[in-house]
């Protein structure tokens, strides 16, 4: 069957400046510059993890400046777990894992609002364990059968 053309890109729900203000509020960052650093680092790290249609669709949902940060990264060949993502971000930015986790939560909370529920679900299906919590979602797992006691 033929691929359906994607509809023309709609204007993002917010400008980049508005996105920074939302991240500043979510992360309780003292300055807009600190929020901008968090957005830069987290979106670049996310860009190294996402591929395919989800990457393209997320870029379309973001303000242009944020989309450029996301898409300027070459996806890594090895995907990280959610915790691995946070540790890698901490190492790259010279912060603690706690700060990296805080920044990730603040940025991805705004990204989740911009992307919408359906796209976030698709994104999470393509990422390893632990990312749902970073996006502020519950991570439900199939119960594992218990080994029989001998």
C-alpha positions as MATLAB code, in Angstrom:
seq = 'XXXXXXXXXXXXXXXXXXXXXXXXXXXXXXXXXXXXXXXXXXXXXXXXXXXXXXXXXXXXXXXXXXXXXXXXXXXXXXXXXXXXXXXXXXXXXXXXXXXXXXXXXXXXXXXXXXXXXXXXXXXXXXXXXXXXXXXXXXXXXXXXXXXXXX';
ca = [
       0.000    0.000    0.000;
       1.142    3.574   -0.498;
       2.439    5.635    2.371;
       0.075    8.401    3.283;
       1.679   11.824    3.167;
       2.028   13.462    6.534;
      -0.212   16.441    7.076;
       1.427   19.833    6.954;
       3.230   20.658   10.124;
       0.981   22.467   12.541;
       2.385   25.298   14.577;
       3.788   24.020   17.880;
       1.603   24.569   20.905;
       4.170   26.970   22.353;
       7.170   29.027   21.340;
      10.679   28.153   22.449;
      10.609   31.045   24.923;
       7.384   29.695   26.399;
       8.911   26.228   26.558;
      11.879   27.599   28.500;
       9.547   29.336   30.952;
       7.596   26.105   31.480;
      10.840   24.184   32.085;
      12.018   26.933   34.427;
       8.801   26.580   36.405;
       8.768   22.737   36.377;
      12.404   22.508   37.434;
      12.309   25.497   39.812;
      15.365   26.844   37.996;
      16.528   30.240   39.257;
      17.130   31.700   35.792;
      15.958   31.295   32.233;
      19.551   30.525   31.242;
      19.629   27.552   33.622;
      16.374   26.267   32.114;
      17.861   26.694   28.621;
      20.892   24.595   29.655;
      18.599   21.854   30.933;
      16.610   21.862   27.679;
      19.807   21.770   25.598;
      21.314   18.849   27.519;
      18.185   16.729   27.912;
      16.946   17.116   24.328;
      20.417   16.371   22.968;
      20.567   13.223   25.114;
      17.060   12.217   23.996;
      18.083   12.806   20.381;
      20.832   10.211   20.856;
      18.195    7.649   21.903;
      15.286    8.199   19.487;
      15.041    6.929   15.911;
      12.450    6.522   13.193;
       9.022    8.066   12.924;
       8.880    8.840   16.639;
      11.953   11.049   16.325;
      10.450   12.872   13.345;
       7.021   13.234   14.946;
       8.467   14.518   18.207;
      10.566   17.069   16.335;
       7.397   18.278   14.613;
       5.645   18.708   17.970;
       8.440   20.847   19.430;
       9.288   24.484   18.778;
      11.824   24.774   15.947;
      14.754   25.575   18.232;
      14.039   22.537   20.406;
      13.542   20.331   17.349;
      16.958   21.360   16.042;
      18.593   20.376   19.331;
      16.870   16.975   19.234;
      17.607   16.199   15.594;
      21.185   17.489   15.531;
      22.261   14.391   17.453;
      23.209   11.145   15.754;
      21.367    8.260   17.434;
      23.603    5.943   19.458;
      23.881    2.353   18.340;
      23.296    1.178   21.909;
      20.176    2.333   23.725;
      20.435    3.190   27.384;
      17.961    2.265   30.098;
      16.266    5.145   31.887;
      18.854    5.028   34.674;
      21.663    4.748   32.116;
      20.260    7.835   30.388;
      20.403    9.811   33.652;
      23.933    8.602   34.496;
      25.163    9.428   30.973;
      23.594   12.883   31.168;
      25.240   13.503   34.555;
      28.645   12.492   33.187;
      28.321   14.632   30.065;
      27.178   17.710   31.997;
      29.449   17.335   35.015;
      26.539   17.214   37.455;
      25.263   14.632   39.892;
      22.744   11.966   38.879;
      20.211   13.700   41.142;
      20.550   16.990   39.242;
      20.467   15.180   35.902;
      17.298   13.328   36.960;
      15.687   16.581   38.121;
      16.496   18.348   34.848;
      15.285   15.356   32.832;
      11.967   15.320   34.661;
      11.438   19.057   34.177;
      12.222   18.997   30.450;
      10.354   15.787   29.657;
       7.259   16.990   31.541;
       7.029   19.866   29.056;
       7.931   17.605   26.117;
       5.117   15.247   27.179;
       2.601   18.100   27.080;
       3.773   19.142   23.631;
       3.929   15.617   22.201;
       0.628   14.320   23.540;
      -0.289   10.968   25.018;
      -0.296    8.905   21.817;
       3.151   10.004   20.674;
       4.622    9.550   24.147;
       3.274    5.983   24.223;
       4.877    5.285   20.843;
       8.159    6.783   22.002;
       8.141    4.691   25.180;
       7.470    1.480   23.242;
      10.745    2.048   21.389;
      12.838    2.828   24.464;
      14.253    0.441   27.092;
      12.972    0.075   30.652;
      13.019    3.086   32.919;
      12.084    5.794   30.453;
       8.388    5.885   31.355;
       9.223    7.281   34.778;
      11.394    9.961   33.197;
       8.383   11.026   31.125;
       6.206   11.083   34.255;
       4.349    7.901   33.304;
       3.773    4.712   35.254;
       5.908    1.851   34.039;
       3.760   -1.245   34.054;
       5.340   -4.635   33.534;
       4.019   -8.103   32.918;
       4.179  -10.191   36.098;
       6.996  -12.734   35.963;
       6.149  -16.323   36.950;
       7.791  -17.418   40.166;
      10.180  -20.325   40.086;
       8.778  -23.399   41.805;
      10.274  -23.986   45.225;
      12.170  -27.261   45.442;
];
